[in-house]
PDB file of C-alpha atoms and ligand atoms in Angstrom:
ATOM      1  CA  UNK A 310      -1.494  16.126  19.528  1.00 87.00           C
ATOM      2  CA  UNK A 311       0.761  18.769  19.363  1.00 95.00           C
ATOM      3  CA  UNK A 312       4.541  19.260  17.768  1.00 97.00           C
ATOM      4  CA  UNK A 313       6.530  16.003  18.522  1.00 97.00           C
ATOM      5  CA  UNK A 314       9.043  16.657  21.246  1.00 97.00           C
ATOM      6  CA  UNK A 315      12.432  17.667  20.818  1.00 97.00           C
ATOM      7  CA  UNK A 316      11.499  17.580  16.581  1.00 98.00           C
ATOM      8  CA  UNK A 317      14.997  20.115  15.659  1.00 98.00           C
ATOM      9  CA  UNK A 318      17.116  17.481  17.180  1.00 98.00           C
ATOM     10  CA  UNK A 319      15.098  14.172  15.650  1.00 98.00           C
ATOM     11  CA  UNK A 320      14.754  15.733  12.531  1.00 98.00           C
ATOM     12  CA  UNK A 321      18.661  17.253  12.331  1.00 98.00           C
ATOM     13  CA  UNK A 322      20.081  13.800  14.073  1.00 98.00           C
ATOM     14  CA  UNK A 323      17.983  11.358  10.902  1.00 98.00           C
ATOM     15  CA  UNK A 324      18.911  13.702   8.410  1.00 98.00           C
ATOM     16  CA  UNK A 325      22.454  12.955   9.567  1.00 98.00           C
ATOM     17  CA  UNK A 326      21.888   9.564  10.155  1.00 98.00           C
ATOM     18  CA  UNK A 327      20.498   9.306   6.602  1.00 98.00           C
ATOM     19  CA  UNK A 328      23.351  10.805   5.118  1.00 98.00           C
ATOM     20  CA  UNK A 329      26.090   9.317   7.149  1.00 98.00           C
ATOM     21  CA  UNK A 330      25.535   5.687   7.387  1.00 98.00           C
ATOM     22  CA  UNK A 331      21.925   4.710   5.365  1.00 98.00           C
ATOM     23  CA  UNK A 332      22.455   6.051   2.567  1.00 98.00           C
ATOM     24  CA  UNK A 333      25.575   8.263   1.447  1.00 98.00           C
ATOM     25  CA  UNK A 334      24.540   8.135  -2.281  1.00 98.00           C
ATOM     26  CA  UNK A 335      22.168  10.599  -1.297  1.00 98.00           C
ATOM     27  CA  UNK A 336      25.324  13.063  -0.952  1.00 97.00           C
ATOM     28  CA  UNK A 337      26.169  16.061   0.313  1.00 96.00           C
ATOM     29  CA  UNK A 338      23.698  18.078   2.184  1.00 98.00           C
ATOM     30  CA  UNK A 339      23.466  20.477   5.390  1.00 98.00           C
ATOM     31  CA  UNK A 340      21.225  18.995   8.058  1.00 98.00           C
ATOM     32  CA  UNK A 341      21.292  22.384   9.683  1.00 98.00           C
ATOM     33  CA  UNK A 342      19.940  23.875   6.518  1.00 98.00           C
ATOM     34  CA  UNK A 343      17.891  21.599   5.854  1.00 98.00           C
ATOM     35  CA  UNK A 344      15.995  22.019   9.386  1.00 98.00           C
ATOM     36  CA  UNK A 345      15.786  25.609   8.635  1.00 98.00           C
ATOM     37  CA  UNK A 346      14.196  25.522   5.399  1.00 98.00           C
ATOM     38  CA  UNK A 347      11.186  23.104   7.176  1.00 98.00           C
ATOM     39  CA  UNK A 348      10.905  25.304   9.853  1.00 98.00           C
ATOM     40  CA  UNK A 349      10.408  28.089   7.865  1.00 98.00           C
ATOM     41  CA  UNK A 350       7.485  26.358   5.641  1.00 98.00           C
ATOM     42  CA  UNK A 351       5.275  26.278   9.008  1.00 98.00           C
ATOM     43  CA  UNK A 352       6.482  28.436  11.649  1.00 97.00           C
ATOM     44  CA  UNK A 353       4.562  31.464  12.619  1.00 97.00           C
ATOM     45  CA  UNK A 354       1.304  30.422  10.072  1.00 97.00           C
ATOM     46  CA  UNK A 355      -1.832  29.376  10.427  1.00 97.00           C
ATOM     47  CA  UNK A 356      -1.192  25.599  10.565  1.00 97.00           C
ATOM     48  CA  UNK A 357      -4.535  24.399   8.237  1.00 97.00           C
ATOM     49  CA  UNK A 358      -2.959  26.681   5.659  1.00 98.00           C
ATOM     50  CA  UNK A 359       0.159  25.502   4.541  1.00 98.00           C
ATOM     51  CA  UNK A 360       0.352  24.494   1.122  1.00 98.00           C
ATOM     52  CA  UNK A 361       1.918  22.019  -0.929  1.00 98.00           C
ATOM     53  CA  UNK A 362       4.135  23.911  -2.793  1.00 98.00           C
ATOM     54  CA  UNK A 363       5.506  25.592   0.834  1.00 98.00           C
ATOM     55  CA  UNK A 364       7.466  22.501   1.085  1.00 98.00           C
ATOM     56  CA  UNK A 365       8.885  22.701  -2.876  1.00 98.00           C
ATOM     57  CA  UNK A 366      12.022  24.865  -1.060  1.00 98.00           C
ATOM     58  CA  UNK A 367      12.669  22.282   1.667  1.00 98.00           C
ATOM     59  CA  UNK A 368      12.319  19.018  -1.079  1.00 98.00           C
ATOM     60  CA  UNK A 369      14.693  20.553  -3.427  1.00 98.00           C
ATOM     61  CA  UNK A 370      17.186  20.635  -1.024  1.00 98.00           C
ATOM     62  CA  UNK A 371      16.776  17.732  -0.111  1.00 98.00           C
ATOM     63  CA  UNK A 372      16.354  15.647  -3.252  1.00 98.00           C
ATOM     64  CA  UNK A 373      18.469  12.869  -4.524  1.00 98.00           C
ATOM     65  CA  UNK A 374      18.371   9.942  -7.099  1.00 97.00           C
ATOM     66  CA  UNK A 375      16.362   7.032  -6.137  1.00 98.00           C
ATOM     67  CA  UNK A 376      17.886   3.808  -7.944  1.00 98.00           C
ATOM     68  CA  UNK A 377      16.134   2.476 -10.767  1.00 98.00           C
ATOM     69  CA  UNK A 378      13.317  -0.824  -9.714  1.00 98.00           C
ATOM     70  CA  UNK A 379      13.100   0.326  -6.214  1.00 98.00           C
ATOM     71  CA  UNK A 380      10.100   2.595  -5.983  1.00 98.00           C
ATOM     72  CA  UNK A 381       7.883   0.906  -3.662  1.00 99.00           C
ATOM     73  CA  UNK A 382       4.077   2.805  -3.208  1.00 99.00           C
ATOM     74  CA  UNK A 383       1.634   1.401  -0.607  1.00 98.00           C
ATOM     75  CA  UNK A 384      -2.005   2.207   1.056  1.00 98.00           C
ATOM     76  CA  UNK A 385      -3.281   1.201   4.366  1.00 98.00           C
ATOM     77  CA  UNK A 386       0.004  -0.892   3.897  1.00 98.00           C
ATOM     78  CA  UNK A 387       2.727   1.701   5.874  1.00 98.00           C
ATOM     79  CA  UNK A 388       3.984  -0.660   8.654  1.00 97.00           C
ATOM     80  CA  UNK A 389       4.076  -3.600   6.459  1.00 98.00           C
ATOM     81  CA  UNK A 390       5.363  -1.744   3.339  1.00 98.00           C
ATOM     82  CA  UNK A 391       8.511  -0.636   5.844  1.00 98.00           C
ATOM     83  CA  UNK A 392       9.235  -3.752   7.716  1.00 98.00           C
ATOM     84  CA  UNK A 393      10.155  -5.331   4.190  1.00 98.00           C
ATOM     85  CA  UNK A 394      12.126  -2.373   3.047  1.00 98.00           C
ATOM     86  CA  UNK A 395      14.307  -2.375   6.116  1.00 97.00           C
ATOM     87  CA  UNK A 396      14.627  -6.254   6.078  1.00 98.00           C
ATOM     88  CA  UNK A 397      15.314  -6.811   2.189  1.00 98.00           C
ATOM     89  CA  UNK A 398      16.978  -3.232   1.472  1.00 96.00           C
ATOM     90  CA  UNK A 399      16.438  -3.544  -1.734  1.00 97.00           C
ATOM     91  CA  UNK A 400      13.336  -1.267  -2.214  1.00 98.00           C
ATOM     92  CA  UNK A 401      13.377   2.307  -1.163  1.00 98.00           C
ATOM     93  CA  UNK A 402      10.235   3.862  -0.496  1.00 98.00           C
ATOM     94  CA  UNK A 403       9.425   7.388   0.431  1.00 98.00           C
ATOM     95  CA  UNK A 404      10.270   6.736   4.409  1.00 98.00           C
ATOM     96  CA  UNK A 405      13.366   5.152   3.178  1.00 98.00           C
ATOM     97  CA  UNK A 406      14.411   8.752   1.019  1.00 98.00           C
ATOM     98  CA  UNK A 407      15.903  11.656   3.104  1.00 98.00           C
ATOM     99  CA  UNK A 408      12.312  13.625   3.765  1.00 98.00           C
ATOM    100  CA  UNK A 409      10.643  10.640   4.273  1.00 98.00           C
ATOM    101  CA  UNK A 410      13.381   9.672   6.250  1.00 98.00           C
ATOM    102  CA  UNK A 411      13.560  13.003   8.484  1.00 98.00           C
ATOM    103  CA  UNK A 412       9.498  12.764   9.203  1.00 98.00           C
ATOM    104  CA  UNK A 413       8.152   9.585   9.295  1.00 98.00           C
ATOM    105  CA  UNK A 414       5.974   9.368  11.880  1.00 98.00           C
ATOM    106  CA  UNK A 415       6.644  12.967  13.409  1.00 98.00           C
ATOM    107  CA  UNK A 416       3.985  15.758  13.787  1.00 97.00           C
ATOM    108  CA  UNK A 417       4.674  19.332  13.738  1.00 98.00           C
ATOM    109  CA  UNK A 418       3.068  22.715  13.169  1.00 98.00           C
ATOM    110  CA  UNK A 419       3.385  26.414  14.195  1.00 97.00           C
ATOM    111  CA  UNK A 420       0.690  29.344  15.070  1.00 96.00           C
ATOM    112  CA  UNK A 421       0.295  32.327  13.848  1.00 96.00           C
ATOM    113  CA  UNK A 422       0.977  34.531  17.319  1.00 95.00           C
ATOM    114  CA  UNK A 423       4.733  33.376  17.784  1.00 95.00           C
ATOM    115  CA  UNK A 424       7.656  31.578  15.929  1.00 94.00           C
ATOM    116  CA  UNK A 425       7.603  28.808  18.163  1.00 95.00           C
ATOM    117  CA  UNK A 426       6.861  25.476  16.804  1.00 96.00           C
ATOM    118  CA  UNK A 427       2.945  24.418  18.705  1.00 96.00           C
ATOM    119  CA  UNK A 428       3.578  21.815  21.328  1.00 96.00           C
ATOM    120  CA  UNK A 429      -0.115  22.019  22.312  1.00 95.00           C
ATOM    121  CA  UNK A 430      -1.966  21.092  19.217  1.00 95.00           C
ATOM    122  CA  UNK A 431      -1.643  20.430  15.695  1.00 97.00           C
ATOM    123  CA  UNK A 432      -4.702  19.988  13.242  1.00 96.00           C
ATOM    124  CA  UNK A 433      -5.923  16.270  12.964  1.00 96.00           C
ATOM    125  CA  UNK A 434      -5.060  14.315   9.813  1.00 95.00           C
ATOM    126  CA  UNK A 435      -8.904  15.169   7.793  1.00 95.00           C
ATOM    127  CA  UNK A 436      -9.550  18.856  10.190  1.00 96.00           C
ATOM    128  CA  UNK A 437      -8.433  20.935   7.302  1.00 97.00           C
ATOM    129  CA  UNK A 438      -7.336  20.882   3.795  1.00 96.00           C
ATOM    130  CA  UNK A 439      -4.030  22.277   4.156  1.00 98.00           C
ATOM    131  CA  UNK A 440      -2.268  21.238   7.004  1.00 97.00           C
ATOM    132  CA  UNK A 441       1.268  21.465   7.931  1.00 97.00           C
ATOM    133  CA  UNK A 442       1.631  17.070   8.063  1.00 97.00           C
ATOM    134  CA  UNK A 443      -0.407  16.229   5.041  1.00 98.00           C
ATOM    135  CA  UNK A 444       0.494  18.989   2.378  1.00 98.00           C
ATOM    136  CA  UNK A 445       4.031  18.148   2.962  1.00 98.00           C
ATOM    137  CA  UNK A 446       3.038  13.975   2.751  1.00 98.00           C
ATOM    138  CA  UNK A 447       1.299  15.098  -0.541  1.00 98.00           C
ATOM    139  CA  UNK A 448       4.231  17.218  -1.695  1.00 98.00           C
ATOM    140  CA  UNK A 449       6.684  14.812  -0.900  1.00 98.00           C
ATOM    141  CA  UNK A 450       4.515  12.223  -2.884  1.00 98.00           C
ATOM    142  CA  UNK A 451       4.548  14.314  -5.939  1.00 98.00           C
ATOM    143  CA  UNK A 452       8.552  14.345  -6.372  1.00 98.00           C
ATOM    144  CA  UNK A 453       8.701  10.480  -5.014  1.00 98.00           C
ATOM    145  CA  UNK A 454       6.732   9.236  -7.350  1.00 98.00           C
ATOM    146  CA  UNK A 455       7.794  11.228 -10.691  1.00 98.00           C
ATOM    147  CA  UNK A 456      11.348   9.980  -9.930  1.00 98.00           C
ATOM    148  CA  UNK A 457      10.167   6.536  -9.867  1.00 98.00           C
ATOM    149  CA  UNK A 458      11.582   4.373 -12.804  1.00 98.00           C
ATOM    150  CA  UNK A 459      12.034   0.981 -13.719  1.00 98.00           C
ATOM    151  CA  UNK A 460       9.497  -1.474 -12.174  1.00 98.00           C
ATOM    152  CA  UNK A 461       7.914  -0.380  -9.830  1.00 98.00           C
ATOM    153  CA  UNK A 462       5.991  -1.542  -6.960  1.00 98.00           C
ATOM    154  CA  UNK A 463       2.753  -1.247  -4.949  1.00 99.00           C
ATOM    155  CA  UNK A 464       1.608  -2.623  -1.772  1.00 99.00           C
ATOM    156  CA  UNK A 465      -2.387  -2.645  -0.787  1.00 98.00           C
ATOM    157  CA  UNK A 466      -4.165  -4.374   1.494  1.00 98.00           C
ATOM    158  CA  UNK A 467      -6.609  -7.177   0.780  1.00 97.00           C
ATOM    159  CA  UNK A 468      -8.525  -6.865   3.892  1.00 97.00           C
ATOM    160  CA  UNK A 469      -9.418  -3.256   4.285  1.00 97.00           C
ATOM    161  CA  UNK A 470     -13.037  -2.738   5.690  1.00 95.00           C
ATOM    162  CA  UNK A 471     -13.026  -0.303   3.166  1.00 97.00           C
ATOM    163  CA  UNK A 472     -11.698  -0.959  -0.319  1.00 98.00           C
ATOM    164  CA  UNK A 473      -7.770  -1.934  -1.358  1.00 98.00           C
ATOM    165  CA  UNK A 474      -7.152   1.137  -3.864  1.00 98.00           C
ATOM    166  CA  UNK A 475      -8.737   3.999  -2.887  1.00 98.00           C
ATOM    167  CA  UNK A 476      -8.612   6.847  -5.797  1.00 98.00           C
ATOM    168  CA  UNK A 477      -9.227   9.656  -2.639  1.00 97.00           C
ATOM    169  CA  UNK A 478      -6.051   7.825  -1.129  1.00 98.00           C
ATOM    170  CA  UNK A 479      -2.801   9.962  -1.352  1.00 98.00           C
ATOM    171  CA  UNK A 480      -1.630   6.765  -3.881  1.00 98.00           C
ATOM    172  CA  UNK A 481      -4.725   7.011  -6.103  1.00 98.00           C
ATOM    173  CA  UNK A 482      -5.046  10.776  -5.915  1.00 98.00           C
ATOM    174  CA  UNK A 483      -1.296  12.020  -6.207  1.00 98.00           C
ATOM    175  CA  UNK A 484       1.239   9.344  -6.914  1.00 98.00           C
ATOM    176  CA  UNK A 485      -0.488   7.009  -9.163  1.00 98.00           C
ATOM    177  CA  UNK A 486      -0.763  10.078 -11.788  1.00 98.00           C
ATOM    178  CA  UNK A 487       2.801  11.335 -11.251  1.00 98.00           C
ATOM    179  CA  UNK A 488       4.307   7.945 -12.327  1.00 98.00           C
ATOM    180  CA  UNK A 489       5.742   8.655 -15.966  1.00 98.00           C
ATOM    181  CA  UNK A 490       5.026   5.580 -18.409  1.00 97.00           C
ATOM    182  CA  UNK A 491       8.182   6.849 -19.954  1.00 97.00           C
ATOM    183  CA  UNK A 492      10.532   5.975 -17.333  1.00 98.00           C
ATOM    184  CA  UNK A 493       8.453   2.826 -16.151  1.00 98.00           C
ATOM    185  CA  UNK A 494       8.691  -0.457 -17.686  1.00 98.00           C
ATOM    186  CA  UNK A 495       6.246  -2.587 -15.296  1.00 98.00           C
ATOM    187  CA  UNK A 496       4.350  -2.111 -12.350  1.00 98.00           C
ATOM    188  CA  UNK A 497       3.699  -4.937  -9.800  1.00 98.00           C
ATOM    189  CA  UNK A 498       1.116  -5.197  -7.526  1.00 98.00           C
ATOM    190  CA  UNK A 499       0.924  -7.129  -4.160  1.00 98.00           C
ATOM    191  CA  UNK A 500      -2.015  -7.275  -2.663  1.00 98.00           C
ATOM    192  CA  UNK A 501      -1.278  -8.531   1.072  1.00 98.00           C
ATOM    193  CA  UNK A 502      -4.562  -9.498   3.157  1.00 97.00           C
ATOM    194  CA  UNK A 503      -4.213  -9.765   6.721  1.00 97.00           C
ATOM    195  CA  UNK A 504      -3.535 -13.290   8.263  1.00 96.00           C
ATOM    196  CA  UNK A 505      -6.332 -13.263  10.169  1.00 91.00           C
ATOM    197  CA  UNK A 506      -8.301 -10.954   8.567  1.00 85.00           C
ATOM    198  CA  UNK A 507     -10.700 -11.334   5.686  1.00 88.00           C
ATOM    199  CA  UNK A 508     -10.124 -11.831   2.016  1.00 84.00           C
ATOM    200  CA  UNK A 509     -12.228  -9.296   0.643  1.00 94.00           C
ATOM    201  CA  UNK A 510     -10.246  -7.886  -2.105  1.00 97.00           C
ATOM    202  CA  UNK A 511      -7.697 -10.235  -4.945  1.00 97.00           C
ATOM    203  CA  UNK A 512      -5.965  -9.495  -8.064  1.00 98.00           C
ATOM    204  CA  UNK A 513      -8.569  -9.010 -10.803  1.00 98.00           C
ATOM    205  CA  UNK A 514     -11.483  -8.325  -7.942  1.00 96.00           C
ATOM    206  CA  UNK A 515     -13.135  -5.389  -6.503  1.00 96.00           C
ATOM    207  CA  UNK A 516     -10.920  -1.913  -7.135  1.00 98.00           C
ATOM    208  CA  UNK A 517      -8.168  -3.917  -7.580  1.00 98.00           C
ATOM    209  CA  UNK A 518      -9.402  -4.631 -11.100  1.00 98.00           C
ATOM    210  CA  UNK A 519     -10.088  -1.061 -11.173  1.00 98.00           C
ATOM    211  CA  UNK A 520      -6.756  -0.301 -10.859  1.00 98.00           C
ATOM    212  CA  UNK A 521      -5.704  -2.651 -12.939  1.00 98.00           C
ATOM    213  CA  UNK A 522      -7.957  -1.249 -16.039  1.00 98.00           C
ATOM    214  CA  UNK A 523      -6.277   2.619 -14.871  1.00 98.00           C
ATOM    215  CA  UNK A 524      -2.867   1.020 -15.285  1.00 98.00           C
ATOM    216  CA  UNK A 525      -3.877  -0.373 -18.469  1.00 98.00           C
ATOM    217  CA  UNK A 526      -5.313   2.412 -20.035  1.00 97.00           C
ATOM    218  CA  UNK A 527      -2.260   4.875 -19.232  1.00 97.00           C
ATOM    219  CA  UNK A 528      -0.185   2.103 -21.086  1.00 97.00           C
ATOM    220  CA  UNK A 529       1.432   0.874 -18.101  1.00 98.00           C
ATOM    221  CA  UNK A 530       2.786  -2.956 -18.450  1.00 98.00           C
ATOM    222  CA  UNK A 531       1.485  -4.800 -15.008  1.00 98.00           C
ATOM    223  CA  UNK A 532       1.418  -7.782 -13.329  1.00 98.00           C
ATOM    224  CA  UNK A 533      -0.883  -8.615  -9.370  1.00 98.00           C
ATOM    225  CA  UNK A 534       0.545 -10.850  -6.736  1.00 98.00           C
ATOM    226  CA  UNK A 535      -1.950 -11.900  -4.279  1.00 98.00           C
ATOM    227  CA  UNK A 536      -0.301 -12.541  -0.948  1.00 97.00           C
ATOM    228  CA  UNK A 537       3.409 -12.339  -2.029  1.00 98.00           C
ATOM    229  CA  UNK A 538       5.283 -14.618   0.107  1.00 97.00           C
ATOM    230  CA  UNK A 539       8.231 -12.526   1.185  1.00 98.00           C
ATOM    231  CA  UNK A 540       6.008 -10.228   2.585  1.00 98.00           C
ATOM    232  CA  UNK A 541       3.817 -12.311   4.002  1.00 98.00           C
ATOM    233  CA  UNK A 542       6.667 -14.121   5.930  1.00 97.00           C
ATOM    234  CA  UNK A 543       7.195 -10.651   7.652  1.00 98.00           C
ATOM    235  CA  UNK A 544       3.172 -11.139   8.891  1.00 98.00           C
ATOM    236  CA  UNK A 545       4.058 -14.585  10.400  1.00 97.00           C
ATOM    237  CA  UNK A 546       6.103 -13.427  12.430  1.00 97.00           C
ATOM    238  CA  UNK A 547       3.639 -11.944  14.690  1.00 95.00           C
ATOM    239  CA  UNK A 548       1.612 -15.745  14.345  1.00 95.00           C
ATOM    240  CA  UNK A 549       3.886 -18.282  13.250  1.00 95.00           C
ATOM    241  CA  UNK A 550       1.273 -21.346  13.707  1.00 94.00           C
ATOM    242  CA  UNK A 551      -1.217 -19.402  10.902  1.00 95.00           C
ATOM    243  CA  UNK A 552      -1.922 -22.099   8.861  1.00 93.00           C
ATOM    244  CA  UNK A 553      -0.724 -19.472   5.687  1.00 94.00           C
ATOM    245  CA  UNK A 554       2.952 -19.429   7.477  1.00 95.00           C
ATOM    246  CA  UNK A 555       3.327 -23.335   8.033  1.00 90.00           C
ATOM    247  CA  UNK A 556       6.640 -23.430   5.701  1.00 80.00           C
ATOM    248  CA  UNK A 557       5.584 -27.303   4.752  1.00 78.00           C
ATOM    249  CA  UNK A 558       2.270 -28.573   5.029  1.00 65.00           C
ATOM    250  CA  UNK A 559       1.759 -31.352   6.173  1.00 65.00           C
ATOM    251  CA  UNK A 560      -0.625 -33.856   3.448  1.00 59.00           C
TER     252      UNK A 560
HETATM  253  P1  NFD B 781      -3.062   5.466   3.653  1.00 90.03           P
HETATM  254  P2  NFD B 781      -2.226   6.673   1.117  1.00 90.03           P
HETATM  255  N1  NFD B 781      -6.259  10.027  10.118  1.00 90.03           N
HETATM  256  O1  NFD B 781      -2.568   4.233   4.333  1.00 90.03           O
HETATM  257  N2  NFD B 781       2.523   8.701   2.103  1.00 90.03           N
HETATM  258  O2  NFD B 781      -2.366   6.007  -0.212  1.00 90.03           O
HETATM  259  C1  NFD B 781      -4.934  10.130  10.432  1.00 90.03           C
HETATM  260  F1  NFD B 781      -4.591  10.500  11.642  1.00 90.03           F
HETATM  261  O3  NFD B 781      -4.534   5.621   3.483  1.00 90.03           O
HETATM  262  C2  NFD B 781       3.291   8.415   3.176  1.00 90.03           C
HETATM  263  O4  NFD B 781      -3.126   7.817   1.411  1.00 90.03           O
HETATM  264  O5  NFD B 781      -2.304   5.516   2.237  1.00 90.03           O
HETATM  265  N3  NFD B 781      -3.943   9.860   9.585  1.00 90.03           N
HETATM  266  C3  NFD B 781       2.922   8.855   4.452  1.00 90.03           C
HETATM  267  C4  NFD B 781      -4.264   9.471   8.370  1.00 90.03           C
HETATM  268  C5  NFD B 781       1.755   9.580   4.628  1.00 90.03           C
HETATM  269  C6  NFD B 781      -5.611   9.329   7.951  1.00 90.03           C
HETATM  270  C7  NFD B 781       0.969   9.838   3.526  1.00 90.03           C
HETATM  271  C8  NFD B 781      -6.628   9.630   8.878  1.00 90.03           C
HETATM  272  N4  NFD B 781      -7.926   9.535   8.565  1.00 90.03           N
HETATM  273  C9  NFD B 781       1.367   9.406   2.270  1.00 90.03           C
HETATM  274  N5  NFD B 781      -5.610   8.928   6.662  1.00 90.03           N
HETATM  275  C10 NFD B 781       3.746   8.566   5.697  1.00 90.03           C
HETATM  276  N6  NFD B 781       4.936   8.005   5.609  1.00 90.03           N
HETATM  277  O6  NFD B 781       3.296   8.880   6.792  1.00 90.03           O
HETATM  278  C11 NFD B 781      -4.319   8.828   6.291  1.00 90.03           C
HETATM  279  N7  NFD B 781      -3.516   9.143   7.329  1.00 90.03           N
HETATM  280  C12 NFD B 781      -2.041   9.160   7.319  1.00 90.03           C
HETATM  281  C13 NFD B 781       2.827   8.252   0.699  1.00 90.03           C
HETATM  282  C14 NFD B 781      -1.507   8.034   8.166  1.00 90.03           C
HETATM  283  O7  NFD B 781      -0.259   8.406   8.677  1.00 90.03           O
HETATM  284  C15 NFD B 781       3.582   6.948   0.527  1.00 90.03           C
HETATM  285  O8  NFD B 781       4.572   7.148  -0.516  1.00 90.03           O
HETATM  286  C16 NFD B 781      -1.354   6.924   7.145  1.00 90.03           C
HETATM  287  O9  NFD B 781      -0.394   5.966   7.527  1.00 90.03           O
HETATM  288  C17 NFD B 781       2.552   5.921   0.070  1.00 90.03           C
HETATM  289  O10 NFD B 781       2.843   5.350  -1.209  1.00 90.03           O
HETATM  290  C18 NFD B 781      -0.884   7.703   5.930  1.00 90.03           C
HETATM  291  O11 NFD B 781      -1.598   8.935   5.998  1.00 90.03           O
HETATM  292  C19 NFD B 781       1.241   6.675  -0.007  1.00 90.03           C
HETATM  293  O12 NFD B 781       1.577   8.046   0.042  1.00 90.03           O
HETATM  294  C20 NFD B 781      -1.188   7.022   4.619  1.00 90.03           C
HETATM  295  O13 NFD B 781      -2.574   6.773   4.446  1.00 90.03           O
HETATM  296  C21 NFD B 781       0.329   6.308   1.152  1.00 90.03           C
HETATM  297  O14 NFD B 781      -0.732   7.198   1.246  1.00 90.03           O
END
């Protein structure tokens, strides 16, 4: 899969979009600019060797306060983890921050022979270290996660055929360490299983307990939520006669 189509416009008309109407607190900032400075991080390279801090220029710019208690990380949890943050609006994670905001779900690299972005194709997710998607996910996780503050909250998934928290994950391996004890007074985790997938993985079980001893011995206060319901009424939506969604059971 190459560059997603028409990307300049996308990416210039959400960065607008974020800044006009979802979230002006995020303040002034030139969309145009701000396009610039991206393109610049991966046009005309090699697109496996774009590195994390390539994207430092491009996040500066676009940086802005994220309000205290509404950090929200996830893993294998994305679609989920966004449904509730657009319902509720009162969590912001990284798709819900200007870069996150401008990206999500877009592609995009460059090649080395010309400036124009490459429409044909664009390293896979695990082809190379350093390619132009994931070092900026990574990068972008760095400074979302060491502005998180407050309590702070983290979404896995209780039925994932491999295990909830993973520490190769880009939450185990970049944001969980970035998180400053100093600036966080709890973290809460939710661990959401699929309706009708298995239970494999609970609070206190499995790597969630190893992530619970982690937490524990960088002196973080926590608390685990298996299933929490406000999420888990997003899931019934998609299978409303689940017996998990039935709103009053019947004795
Ligand atoms: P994940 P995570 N092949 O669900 N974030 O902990 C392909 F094609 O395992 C946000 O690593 O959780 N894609 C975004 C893959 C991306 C593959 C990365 C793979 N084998 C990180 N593995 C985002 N908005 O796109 C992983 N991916 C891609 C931040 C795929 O798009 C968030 O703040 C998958 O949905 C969150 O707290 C995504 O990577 C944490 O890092 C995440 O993989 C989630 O990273």
């Amino acid at each position: 899969r190459g560059t997603t189509a028409n990307l300049e416009e996308i990416v210039i008309g959400r960065c607008n979009d974020y800044i006009g109407l979802k979230n002006p607190a995020a303040g002034k900032k030139n969309c145009t600019l701000l396009w610039q400075t991206l393109k610049s991080v991966f046009a005309s390279k090699d697109p496996c060797k774009i590195t994390q801090d390539d994207y430092k220029p491009f996040l500066t710019m676009a940086e802005h306060d994220i309000p205290s208690g509404k950090s929200i990380f996830w893993s294998q949890t994305g679609e989920l983890t966004r449904q509730y943050a657009d319902i509720v609006k009162n969590v912001m994670p990284l798709e819900s921050t200007l870069t996150g905001y401008m990206l999500n779900g877009l592609n995009w690299c460059g090649q080395r022979s010309s400036s124009e972005l490459n429409y044909e194709v664009c390293p896979a997710w695990n082809e190379c270290e350093e390619n132009a998607a994931k070092s900026f996910w990574r990068s972008a996780s760095v400074v979302y996660a060491k502005k998180a503050s407050g309590e702070v909250k983290v979404v896995l998934n209780g039925s994932s055929q491999t295990r909830a928290f993973r520490t190769e994950s880009i939450f185990g391996s970049i944001e969980l360490g970035n998180l400053d004890t100093n600036r966080i007074s709890s973290i809460q985790l939710w661990i959401m299983d699929n309706l009708s997938g298995s239970d494999k993985e609970s609070c206190g079980v499995g790597s969630i307990a190893q992530l619970e001893i982690a937490l524990k011995h960088k002196g973080f206060k926590f608390s685990c939520i298996d299933n929490y319901r406000p999420v888990q009424l997003i899931q019934c939506i998609w299978m409303p006669e689940h017996k998990s969604c039935n709103i009053c059971p019947k004795n």
